[in-house]
Amino acid sequence: MEDQQKPKPTKQVRIRAGYHATIEIVEHDHVIHTEHKIGPINSFDRLGFEEAFDFLEIERQAQQAELDEDFEQEQKLKQESEKTMLQTAFSYLTSFRN
């Protein structure tokens, strides 16, 4: 049996920052959810800007982990349903042998 590559999640979390910072959940380059996290950011205050980015990166990682976990659960359910479907089909086909 060939090694099958695990499918990759289609949803990604990204950060957009300017005078306000927003966390977006993106699927195939289309924004599907937006959260305004910090604002306004004083872009002239380097320390404040770095702290804001540190906070946003932690938020981004947390949301990405949540999306990845949801994706893994969906994949497990899909595999279980495919396994059940194959077992049912096999049982149905072998029932005609008797």
PDB file of C-alpha atoms in Angstrom:
ATOM      1  CA  MET A   1       0.000   0.000   0.000  1.00  0.00           C
ATOM      2  CA  GLU A   2       1.377   3.408  -0.920  1.00  0.00           C
ATOM      3  CA  ASP A   3       2.224   5.985   1.692  1.00  0.00           C
ATOM      4  CA  GLN A   4      -0.637   8.436   1.705  1.00  0.00           C
ATOM      5  CA  GLN A   5       0.082  12.039   2.532  1.00  0.00           C
ATOM      6  CA  LYS A   6      -2.124  13.557   5.173  1.00  0.00           C
ATOM      7  CA  PRO A   7      -4.358  16.265   3.741  1.00  0.00           C
ATOM      8  CA  LYS A   8      -3.473  19.758   4.858  1.00  0.00           C
ATOM      9  CA  PRO A   9      -6.008  22.079   6.494  1.00  0.00           C
ATOM     10  CA  THR A  10      -7.467  24.652   4.143  1.00  0.00           C
ATOM     11  CA  LYS A  11      -8.007  27.263   6.840  1.00  0.00           C
ATOM     12  CA  GLN A  12      -5.121  29.439   8.027  1.00  0.00           C
ATOM     13  CA  VAL A  13      -4.922  32.243  10.576  1.00  0.00           C
ATOM     14  CA  ARG A  14      -3.111  35.438   9.604  1.00  0.00           C
ATOM     15  CA  ILE A  15      -2.426  38.838  11.176  1.00  0.00           C
ATOM     16  CA  ARG A  16      -2.956  42.214   9.561  1.00  0.00           C
ATOM     17  CA  ALA A  17      -1.653  45.224  11.428  1.00  0.00           C
ATOM     18  CA  GLY A  18      -1.634  48.917  10.767  1.00  0.00           C
ATOM     19  CA  TYR A  19      -3.087  51.464  13.127  1.00  0.00           C
ATOM     20  CA  HIS A  20      -5.416  48.656  14.203  1.00  0.00           C
ATOM     21  CA  ALA A  21      -4.637  44.942  14.351  1.00  0.00           C
ATOM     22  CA  THR A  22      -6.994  42.277  13.125  1.00  0.00           C
ATOM     23  CA  ILE A  23      -6.821  38.503  13.217  1.00  0.00           C
ATOM     24  CA  GLU A  24      -8.426  36.827  10.214  1.00  0.00           C
ATOM     25  CA  ILE A  25      -9.337  33.224   9.515  1.00  0.00           C
ATOM     26  CA  VAL A  26      -8.728  32.631   5.826  1.00  0.00           C
ATOM     27  CA  GLU A  27      -9.805  29.719   3.642  1.00  0.00           C
ATOM     28  CA  HIS A  28      -8.385  29.612   0.108  1.00  0.00           C
ATOM     29  CA  ASP A  29      -7.376  33.315   0.357  1.00  0.00           C
ATOM     30  CA  HIS A  30     -10.917  34.380   1.304  1.00  0.00           C
ATOM     31  CA  VAL A  31     -11.538  35.863   4.745  1.00  0.00           C
ATOM     32  CA  ILE A  32     -14.235  33.867   6.537  1.00  0.00           C
ATOM     33  CA  HIS A  33     -13.926  35.394  10.023  1.00  0.00           C
ATOM     34  CA  THR A  34     -12.374  38.592  11.400  1.00  0.00           C
ATOM     35  CA  GLU A  35     -11.616  39.662  14.967  1.00  0.00           C
ATOM     36  CA  HIS A  36     -10.452  43.147  15.920  1.00  0.00           C
ATOM     37  CA  LYS A  37      -7.896  42.579  18.685  1.00  0.00           C
ATOM     38  CA  ILE A  38      -5.889  45.716  19.387  1.00  0.00           C
ATOM     39  CA  GLY A  39      -6.374  49.270  18.370  1.00  0.00           C
ATOM     40  CA  PRO A  40      -5.231  51.796  17.755  1.00  0.00           C
ATOM     41  CA  ILE A  41      -1.536  50.850  17.688  1.00  0.00           C
ATOM     42  CA  ASN A  42       0.891  53.738  17.929  1.00  0.00           C
ATOM     43  CA  SER A  43       3.216  52.789  15.086  1.00  0.00           C
ATOM     44  CA  PHE A  44       5.785  55.334  16.281  1.00  0.00           C
ATOM     45  CA  ASP A  45       6.248  53.440  19.562  1.00  0.00           C
ATOM     46  CA  ARG A  46       8.440  50.490  18.556  1.00  0.00           C
ATOM     47  CA  LEU A  47       8.123  48.730  21.908  1.00  0.00           C
ATOM     48  CA  GLY A  48       4.334  49.048  21.865  1.00  0.00           C
ATOM     49  CA  PHE A  49       4.236  47.730  18.317  1.00  0.00           C
ATOM     50  CA  GLU A  50       6.445  44.732  19.203  1.00  0.00           C
ATOM     51  CA  GLU A  51       4.306  43.942  22.259  1.00  0.00           C
ATOM     52  CA  ALA A  52       1.191  44.112  20.111  1.00  0.00           C
ATOM     53  CA  PHE A  53       2.739  41.718  17.592  1.00  0.00           C
ATOM     54  CA  ASP A  54       3.811  39.336  20.367  1.00  0.00           C
ATOM     55  CA  PHE A  55       0.249  39.331  21.704  1.00  0.00           C
ATOM     56  CA  LEU A  56      -1.181  38.848  18.220  1.00  0.00           C
ATOM     57  CA  GLU A  57       1.215  36.008  17.430  1.00  0.00           C
ATOM     58  CA  ILE A  58       0.112  34.186  20.593  1.00  0.00           C
ATOM     59  CA  GLU A  59      -3.523  34.734  19.577  1.00  0.00           C
ATOM     60  CA  ARG A  60      -2.805  33.575  16.016  1.00  0.00           C
ATOM     61  CA  GLN A  61      -1.079  30.408  17.223  1.00  0.00           C
ATOM     62  CA  ALA A  62      -3.934  29.613  19.619  1.00  0.00           C
ATOM     63  CA  GLN A  63      -6.570  30.035  16.925  1.00  0.00           C
ATOM     64  CA  GLN A  64      -4.499  28.061  14.394  1.00  0.00           C
ATOM     65  CA  ALA A  65      -4.129  25.224  16.920  1.00  0.00           C
ATOM     66  CA  GLU A  66      -7.902  25.222  17.399  1.00  0.00           C
ATOM     67  CA  LEU A  67      -8.499  25.097  13.630  1.00  0.00           C
ATOM     68  CA  ASP A  68      -5.937  22.317  13.234  1.00  0.00           C
ATOM     69  CA  GLU A  69      -7.582  20.316  16.019  1.00  0.00           C
ATOM     70  CA  ASP A  70     -11.004  20.716  14.375  1.00  0.00           C
ATOM     71  CA  PHE A  71      -9.497  19.599  11.064  1.00  0.00           C
ATOM     72  CA  GLU A  72      -7.938  16.516  12.691  1.00  0.00           C
ATOM     73  CA  GLN A  73     -11.301  15.609  14.240  1.00  0.00           C
ATOM     74  CA  GLU A  74     -12.995  15.960  10.842  1.00  0.00           C
ATOM     75  CA  GLN A  75     -10.354  13.700   9.287  1.00  0.00           C
ATOM     76  CA  LYS A  76     -10.821  11.060  12.008  1.00  0.00           C
ATOM     77  CA  LEU A  77     -14.598  11.111  11.536  1.00  0.00           C
ATOM     78  CA  LYS A  78     -14.156  10.823   7.777  1.00  0.00           C
ATOM     79  CA  GLN A  79     -11.828   7.828   8.171  1.00  0.00           C
ATOM     80  CA  GLU A  80     -14.204   6.146  10.621  1.00  0.00           C
ATOM     81  CA  SER A  81     -17.193   6.664   8.327  1.00  0.00           C
ATOM     82  CA  GLU A  82     -15.247   5.305   5.330  1.00  0.00           C
ATOM     83  CA  LYS A  83     -14.215   2.262   7.370  1.00  0.00           C
ATOM     84  CA  THR A  84     -17.808   1.672   8.483  1.00  0.00           C
ATOM     85  CA  MET A  85     -19.050   2.082   4.916  1.00  0.00           C
ATOM     86  CA  LEU A  86     -16.522  -0.479   3.633  1.00  0.00           C
ATOM     87  CA  GLN A  87     -17.414  -2.949   6.389  1.00  0.00           C
ATOM     88  CA  THR A  88     -21.115  -2.539   5.633  1.00  0.00           C
ATOM     89  CA  ALA A  89     -20.569  -2.994   1.904  1.00  0.00           C
ATOM     90  CA  PHE A  90     -18.419  -6.082   2.529  1.00  0.00           C
ATOM     91  CA  SER A  91     -21.045  -7.583   4.857  1.00  0.00           C
ATOM     92  CA  TYR A  92     -23.771  -6.877   2.309  1.00  0.00           C
ATOM     93  CA  LEU A  93     -21.811  -8.477  -0.524  1.00  0.00           C
ATOM     94  CA  THR A  94     -20.820 -11.554   1.497  1.00  0.00           C
ATOM     95  CA  SER A  95     -24.424 -12.093   2.628  1.00  0.00           C
ATOM     96  CA  PHE A  96     -25.284 -13.220  -0.921  1.00  0.00           C
ATOM     97  CA  ARG A  97     -22.771 -16.071  -0.748  1.00  0.00           C
ATOM     98  CA  ASN A  98     -24.915 -18.062   1.692  1.00  0.00           C
TER      99      ASN A  98
END
